GROMACS .gro file of C-alpha atoms in nm:
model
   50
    1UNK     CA    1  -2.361  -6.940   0.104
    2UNK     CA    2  -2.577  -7.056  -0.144
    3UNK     CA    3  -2.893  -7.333  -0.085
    4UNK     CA    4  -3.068  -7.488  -0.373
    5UNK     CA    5  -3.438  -7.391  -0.268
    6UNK     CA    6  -3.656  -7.692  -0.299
    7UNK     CA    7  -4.002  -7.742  -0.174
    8UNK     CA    8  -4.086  -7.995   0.047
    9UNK     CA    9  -4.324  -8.181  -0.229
   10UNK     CA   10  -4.018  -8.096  -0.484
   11UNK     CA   11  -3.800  -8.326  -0.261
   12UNK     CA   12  -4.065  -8.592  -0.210
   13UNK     CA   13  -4.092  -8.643  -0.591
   14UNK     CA   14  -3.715  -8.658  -0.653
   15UNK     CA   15  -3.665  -8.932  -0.381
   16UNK     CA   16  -4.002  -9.104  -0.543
   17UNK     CA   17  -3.776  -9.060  -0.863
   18UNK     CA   18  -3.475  -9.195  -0.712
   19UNK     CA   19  -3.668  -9.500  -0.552
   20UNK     CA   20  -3.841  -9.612  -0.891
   21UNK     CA   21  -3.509  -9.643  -1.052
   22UNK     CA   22  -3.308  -9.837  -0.795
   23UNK     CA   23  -3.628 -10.056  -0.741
   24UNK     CA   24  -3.443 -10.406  -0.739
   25UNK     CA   25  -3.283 -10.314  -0.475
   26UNK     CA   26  -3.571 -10.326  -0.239
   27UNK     CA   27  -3.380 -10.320   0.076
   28UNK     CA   28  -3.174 -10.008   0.022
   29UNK     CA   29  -3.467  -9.834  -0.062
   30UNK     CA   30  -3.564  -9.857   0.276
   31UNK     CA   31  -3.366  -9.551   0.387
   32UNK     CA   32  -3.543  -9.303   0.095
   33UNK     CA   33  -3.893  -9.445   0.175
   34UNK     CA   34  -3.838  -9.345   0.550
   35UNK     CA   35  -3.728  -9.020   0.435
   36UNK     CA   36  -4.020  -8.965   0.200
   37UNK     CA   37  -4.293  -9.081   0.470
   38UNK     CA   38  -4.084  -8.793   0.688
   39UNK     CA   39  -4.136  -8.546   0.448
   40UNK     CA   40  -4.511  -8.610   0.381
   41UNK     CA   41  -4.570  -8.574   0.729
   42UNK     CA   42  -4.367  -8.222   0.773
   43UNK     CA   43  -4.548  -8.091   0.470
   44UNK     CA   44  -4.915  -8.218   0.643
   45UNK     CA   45  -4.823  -8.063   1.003
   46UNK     CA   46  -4.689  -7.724   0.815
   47UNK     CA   47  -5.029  -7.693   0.587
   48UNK     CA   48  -5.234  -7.743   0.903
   49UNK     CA   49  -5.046  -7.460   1.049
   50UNK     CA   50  -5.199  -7.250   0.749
   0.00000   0.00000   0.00000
């Protein structure tokens, strides 16, 4: 089976991408902020790990 290999800051900058350009629509943007504020904090708890 094959993944598509992106790294966590890859995947934060395509939702940022994705958020920008559905900005009018504030509220269902709520669901890809969550999920970028998720991913910041996995990528801060695996570089203290380091």
């Amino acid at each position: 089976m094959f993944y598509d290999t992106l790294t966590i800051q890859e995947t934060i900058n395509r939702l940022k991408e994705m958020t920008y350009t559905i900005q009018p629509y504030r509220h269902r943007n709520e669901g890809l902020i969550n999920a970028i504020r998720y991913l910041e904090k996995l990528k801060t708890m695996e570089s203290e790990e380091k």
